[in-house]
Coordinates of C-alpha atoms in Angstrom, one line a residue:
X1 CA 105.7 50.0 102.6
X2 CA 108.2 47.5 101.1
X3 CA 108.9 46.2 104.5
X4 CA 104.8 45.3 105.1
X5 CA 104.7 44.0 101.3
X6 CA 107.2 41.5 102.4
X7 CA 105.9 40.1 105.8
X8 CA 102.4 39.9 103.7
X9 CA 104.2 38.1 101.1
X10 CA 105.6 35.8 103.2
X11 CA 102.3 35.1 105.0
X12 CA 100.7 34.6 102.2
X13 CA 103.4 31.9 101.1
X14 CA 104.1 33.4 97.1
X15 CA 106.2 35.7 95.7
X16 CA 106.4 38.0 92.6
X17 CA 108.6 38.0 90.4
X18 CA 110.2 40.4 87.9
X19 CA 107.0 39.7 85.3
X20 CA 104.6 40.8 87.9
X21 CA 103.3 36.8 88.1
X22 CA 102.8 35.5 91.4
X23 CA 105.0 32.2 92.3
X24 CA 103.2 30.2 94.6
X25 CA 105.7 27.4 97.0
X26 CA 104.4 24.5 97.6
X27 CA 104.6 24.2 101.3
X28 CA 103.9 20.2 102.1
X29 CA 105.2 18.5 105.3
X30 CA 104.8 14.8 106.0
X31 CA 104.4 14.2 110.0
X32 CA 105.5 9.7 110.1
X33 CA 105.1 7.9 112.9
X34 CA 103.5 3.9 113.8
X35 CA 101.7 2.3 116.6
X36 CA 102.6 0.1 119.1
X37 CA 103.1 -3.4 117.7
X38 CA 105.1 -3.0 114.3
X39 CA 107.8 -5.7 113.4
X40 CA 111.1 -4.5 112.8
X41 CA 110.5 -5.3 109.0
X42 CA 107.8 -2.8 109.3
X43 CA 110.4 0.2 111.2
X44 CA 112.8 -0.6 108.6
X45 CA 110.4 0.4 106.1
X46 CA 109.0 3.5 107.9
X47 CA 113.1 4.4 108.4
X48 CA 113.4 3.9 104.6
X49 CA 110.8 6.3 102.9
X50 CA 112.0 8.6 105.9
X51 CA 115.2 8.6 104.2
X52 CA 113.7 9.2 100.7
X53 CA 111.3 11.8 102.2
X54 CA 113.1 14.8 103.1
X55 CA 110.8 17.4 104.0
X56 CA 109.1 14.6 106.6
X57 CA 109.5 14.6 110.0
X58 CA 109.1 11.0 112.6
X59 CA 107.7 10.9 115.7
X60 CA 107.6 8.2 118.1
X61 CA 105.1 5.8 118.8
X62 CA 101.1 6.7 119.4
X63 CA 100.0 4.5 122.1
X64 CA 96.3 4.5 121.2
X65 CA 94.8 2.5 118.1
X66 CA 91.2 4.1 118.2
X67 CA 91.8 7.9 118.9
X68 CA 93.3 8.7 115.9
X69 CA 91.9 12.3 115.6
X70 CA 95.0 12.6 118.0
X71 CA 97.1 12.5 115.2
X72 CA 95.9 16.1 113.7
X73 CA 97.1 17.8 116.9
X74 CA 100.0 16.4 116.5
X75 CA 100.5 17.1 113.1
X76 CA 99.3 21.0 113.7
X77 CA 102.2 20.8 117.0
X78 CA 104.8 19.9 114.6
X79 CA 103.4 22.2 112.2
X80 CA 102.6 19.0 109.2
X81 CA 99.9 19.5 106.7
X82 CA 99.9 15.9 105.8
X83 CA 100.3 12.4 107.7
X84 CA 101.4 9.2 106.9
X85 CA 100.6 6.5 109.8
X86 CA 101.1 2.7 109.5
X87 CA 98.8 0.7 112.1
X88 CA 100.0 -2.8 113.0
X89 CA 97.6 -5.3 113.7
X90 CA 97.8 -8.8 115.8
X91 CA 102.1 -8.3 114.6
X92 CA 101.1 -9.6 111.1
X93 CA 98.9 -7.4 109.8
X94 CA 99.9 -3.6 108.7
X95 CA 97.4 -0.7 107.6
X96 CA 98.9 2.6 105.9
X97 CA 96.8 5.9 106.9
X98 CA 96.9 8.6 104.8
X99 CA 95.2 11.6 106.0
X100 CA 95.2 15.7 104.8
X101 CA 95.4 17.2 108.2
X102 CA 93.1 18.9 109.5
X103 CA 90.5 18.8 107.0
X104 CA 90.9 15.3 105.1
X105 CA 90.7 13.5 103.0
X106 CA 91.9 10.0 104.4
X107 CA 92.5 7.0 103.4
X108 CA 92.8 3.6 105.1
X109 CA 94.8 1.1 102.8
X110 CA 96.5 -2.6 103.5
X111 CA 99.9 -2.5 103.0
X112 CA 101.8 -6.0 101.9
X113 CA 104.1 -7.8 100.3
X114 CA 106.7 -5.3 101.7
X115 CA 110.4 -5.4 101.3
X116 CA 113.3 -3.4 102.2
X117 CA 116.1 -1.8 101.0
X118 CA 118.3 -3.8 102.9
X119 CA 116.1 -7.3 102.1
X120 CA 116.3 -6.5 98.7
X121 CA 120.6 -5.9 97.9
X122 CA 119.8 -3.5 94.6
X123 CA 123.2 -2.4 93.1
X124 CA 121.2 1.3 92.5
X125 CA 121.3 4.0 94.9
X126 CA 120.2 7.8 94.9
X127 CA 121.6 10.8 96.5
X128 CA 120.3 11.0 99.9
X129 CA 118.1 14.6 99.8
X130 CA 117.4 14.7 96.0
X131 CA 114.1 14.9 94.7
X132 CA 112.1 12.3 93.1
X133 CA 110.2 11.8 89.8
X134 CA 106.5 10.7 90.6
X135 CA 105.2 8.1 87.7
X136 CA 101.1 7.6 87.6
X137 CA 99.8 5.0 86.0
X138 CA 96.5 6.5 83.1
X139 CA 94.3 3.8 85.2
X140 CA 94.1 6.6 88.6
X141 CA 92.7 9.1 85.9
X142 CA 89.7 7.1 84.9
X143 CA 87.9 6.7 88.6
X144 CA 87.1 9.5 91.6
X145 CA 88.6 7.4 94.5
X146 CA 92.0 7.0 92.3
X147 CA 92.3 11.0 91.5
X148 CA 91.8 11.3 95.4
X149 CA 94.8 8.7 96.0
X150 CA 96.6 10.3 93.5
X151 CA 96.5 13.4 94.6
X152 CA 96.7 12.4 98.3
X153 CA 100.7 10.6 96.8
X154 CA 101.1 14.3 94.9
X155 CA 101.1 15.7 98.4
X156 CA 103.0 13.3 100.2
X157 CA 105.8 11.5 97.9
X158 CA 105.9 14.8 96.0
X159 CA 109.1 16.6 97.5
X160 CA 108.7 20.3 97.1
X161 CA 111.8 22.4 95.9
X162 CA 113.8 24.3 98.2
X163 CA 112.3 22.0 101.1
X164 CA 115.3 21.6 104.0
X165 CA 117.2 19.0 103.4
X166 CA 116.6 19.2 100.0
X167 CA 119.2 19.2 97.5
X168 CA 119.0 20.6 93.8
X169 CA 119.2 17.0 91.8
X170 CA 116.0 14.9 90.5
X171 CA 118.3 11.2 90.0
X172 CA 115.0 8.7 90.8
X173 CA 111.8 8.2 89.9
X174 CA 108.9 6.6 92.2
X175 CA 106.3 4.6 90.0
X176 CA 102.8 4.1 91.0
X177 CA 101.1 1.3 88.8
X178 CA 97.7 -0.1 89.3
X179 CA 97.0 -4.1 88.6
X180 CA 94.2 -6.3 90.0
X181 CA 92.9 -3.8 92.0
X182 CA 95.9 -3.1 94.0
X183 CA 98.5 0.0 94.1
X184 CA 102.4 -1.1 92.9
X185 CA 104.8 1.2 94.4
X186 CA 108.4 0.9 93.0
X187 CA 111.2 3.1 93.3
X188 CA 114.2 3.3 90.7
X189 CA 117.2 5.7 90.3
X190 CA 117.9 6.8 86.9
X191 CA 120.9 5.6 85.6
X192 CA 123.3 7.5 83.2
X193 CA 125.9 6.3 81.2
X194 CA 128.0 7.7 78.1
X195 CA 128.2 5.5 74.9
X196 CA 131.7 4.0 73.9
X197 CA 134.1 5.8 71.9
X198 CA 133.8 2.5 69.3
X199 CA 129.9 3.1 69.1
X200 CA 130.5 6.7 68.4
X201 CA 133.1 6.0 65.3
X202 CA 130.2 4.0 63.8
X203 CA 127.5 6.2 64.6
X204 CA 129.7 9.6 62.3
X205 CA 130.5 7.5 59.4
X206 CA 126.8 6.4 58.7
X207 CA 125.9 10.2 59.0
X208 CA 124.7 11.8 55.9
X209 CA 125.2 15.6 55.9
X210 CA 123.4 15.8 52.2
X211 CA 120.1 15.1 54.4
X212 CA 120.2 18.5 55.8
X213 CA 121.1 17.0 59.3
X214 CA 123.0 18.8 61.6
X215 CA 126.8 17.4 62.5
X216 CA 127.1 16.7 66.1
X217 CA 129.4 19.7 68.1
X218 CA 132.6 18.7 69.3
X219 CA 132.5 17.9 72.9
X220 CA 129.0 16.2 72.9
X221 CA 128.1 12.9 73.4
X222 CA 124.8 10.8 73.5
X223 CA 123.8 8.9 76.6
X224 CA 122.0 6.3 77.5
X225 CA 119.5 6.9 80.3
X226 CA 118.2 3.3 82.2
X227 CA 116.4 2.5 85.4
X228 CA 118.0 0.2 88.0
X229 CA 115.5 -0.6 91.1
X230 CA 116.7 1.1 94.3
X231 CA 113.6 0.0 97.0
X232 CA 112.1 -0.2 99.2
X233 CA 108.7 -1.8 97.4
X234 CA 105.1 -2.6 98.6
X235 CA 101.6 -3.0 97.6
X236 CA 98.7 -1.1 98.9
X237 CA 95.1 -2.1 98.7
X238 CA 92.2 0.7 99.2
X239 CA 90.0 -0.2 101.7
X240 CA 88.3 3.4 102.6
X241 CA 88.2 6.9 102.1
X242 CA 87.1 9.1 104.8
X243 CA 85.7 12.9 104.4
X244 CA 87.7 14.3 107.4
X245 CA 91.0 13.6 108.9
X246 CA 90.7 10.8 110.7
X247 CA 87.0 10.9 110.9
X248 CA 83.5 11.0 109.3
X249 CA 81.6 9.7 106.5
X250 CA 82.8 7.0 104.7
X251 CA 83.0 8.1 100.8
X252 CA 84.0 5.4 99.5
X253 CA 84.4 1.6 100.5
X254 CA 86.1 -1.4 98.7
X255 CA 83.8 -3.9 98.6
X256 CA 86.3 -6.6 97.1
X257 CA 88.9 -6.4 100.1
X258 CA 88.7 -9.5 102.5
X259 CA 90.4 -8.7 105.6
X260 CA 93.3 -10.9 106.2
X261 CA 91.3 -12.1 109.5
X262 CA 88.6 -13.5 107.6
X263 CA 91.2 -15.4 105.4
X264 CA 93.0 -16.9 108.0
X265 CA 89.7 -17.7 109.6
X266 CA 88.8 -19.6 106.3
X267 CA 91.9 -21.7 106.5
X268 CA 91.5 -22.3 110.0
X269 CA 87.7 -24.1 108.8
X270 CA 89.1 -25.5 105.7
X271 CA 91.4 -27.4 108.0
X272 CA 89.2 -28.4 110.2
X273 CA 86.8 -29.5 107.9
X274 CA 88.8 -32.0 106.7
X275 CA 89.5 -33.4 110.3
X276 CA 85.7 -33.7 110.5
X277 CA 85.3 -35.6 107.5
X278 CA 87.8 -37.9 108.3
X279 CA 86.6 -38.5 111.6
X280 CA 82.5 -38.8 109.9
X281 CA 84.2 -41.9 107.8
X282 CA 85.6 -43.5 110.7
X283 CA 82.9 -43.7 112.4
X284 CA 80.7 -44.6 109.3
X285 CA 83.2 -47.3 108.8
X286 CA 83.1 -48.5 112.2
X287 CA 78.9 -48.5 111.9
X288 CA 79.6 -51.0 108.9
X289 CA 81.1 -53.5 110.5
X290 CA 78.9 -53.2 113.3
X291 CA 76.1 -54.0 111.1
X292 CA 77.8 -56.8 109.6
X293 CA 78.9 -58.3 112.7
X294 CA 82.5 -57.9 111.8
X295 CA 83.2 -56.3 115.5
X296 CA 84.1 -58.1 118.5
X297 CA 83.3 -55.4 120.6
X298 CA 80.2 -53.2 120.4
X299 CA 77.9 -53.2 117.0
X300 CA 74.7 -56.1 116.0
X301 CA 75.5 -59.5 116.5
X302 CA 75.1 -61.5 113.4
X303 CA 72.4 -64.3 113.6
X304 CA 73.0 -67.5 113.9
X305 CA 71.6 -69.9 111.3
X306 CA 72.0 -73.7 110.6
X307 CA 75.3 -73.7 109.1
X308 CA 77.0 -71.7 111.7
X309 CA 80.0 -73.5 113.0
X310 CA 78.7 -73.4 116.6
X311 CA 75.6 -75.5 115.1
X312 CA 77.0 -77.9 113.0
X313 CA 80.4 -78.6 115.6
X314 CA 78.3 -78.4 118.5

């Protein structure tokens, strides 16, 4: 019997432990990979938060840009409950997919203003395998498409303990801040350091132990905890959020986001609308003179009258 109650505990994914309460692990794999057109700024990103997401796994390229429902049998061959998929666009444009495989959520977002580790030269730096601290700004409690997003980060950036790879130290902390509309995603390892024997000294001679405070032990000493940015950081924008994996209704749509297209596009008529009106007041000007006989060639001749200097030297 105690040889079937463990191969059903270990199907079912918990444990029990001496209390008699079950301890449920949090079994989250993250399947990365790109498409077919991504900048080398954009691999050196996907190569970074490979490196801060242990329990992730990269794949190569997909070759298609409209079957993505391809990407849940991949993620169930490589045995990944969650996927994380960057689509480049034109070699300018990139677009982060975040999907819940196989049932969804997903979520289609623009990714910019991206820079990596090595773009950035950061004197912090984290233990390669350690876990991270997620931050959430209040603002992704107050509205239903954020607590999806949320959660859909809870499942993705969230490394679960005793994942392979992993390593039994929390030392950074990813922050998740929401302004203007957009997602701010920073990443900062938490810095450590012991206060000066000097500072100490000053600190014990202003203590009072008539106050009933406690005297520090011997061997204790107070630390200063700081943040000092590690990278890489990006901005995402929300465009949709799709019911399925990679698929069906739309359940919610951003209808602020202008696609970078259109924007370009914009410029592109801005441009050439002042060529056109430059071009209007030439020939406007040139209609002027014409009219006032100031031409040589083309345009109205002026009239002649009795003082004309062909008259009166004739």
């Amino acid at each position: 019997m105690a040889a079937v109650y463990k191969s059903l505990s270990r199907t079912n994914g918990h444990k029990e432990d001496g209390g008699g309460n079950v301890v449920r692990r949090n079994r989250q794999r993250v399947l990365i990979l790109s498409s077919r057109g991504v900048t080398y700024r954009h691999r050196h990103l996907l190569n970074d938060l490979y490196s801060l997401l242990t329990h992730s796994r990269k794949d190569a390229k997909l070759d298609t840009k409209t079957k993505l429902y391809q990407l849940n049998e991949l993620a169930e061959l490589y045995n990944c409950n969650n996927v994380f998929f960057f689509e480049a666009r034109k070699g300018k444009d990139l677009y982060l997919w975040m999907s819940k495989a196989p049932n969804g959520p997903t979520v289609k977002m623009h990714l910019q203003n991206l820079h990596t580790m090595e773009e950035l030269h950061f004197p912090g730096n984290c233990l390669k395998g350690s876990r991270p601290i997620l931050s959430f700004d209040a603002t992704f409690d107050t509205q239903p498409h954020l607590r999806v997003i949320k959660e859909l980060f809870l499942h993705i950036f969230g490394v679960p303990k005793g994942a392979r790879k992993t390593k039994p130290f929390v030392d950074h902390v990813m922050g998740f801040t929401i302004a203007d509309g957009k997602i701010w995603i920073r990443c900062y390892q938490i810095n450590e350091t012991e206060q000066g024997k000097s500072k100490e000294d000053g600190e014990g001679d202003g203590e009072v132990d008539s106050a009933g405070k406690k005297a520090k032990r011997k061997g204790e000493r107070d630390t200063n905890l700081s943040l000092v940015e590690i990278g890489p950081r990006f901005v995402l924008t929300p465009i949709v959020i799709l019911e399925s994996s990679f698929g069906g209704p739309v359940i919610y749509e951003n209808k602020e986001f202008v696609s970078p297209n259109q924007i370009r596009s914009d410029l592109r008529l801005s441009k050439a609308g002042r060529y056109n009106r430059r071009s209007e007041q030439g020939i406007e000007r040139k209609a002027k003179k014409g009219d006032l006989g100031l031409r040589s060639q083309g345009g109205r001749r002026r009239e002649r009258d009795d003082l004309d200097e062909s008259v009166l030297f004739a």
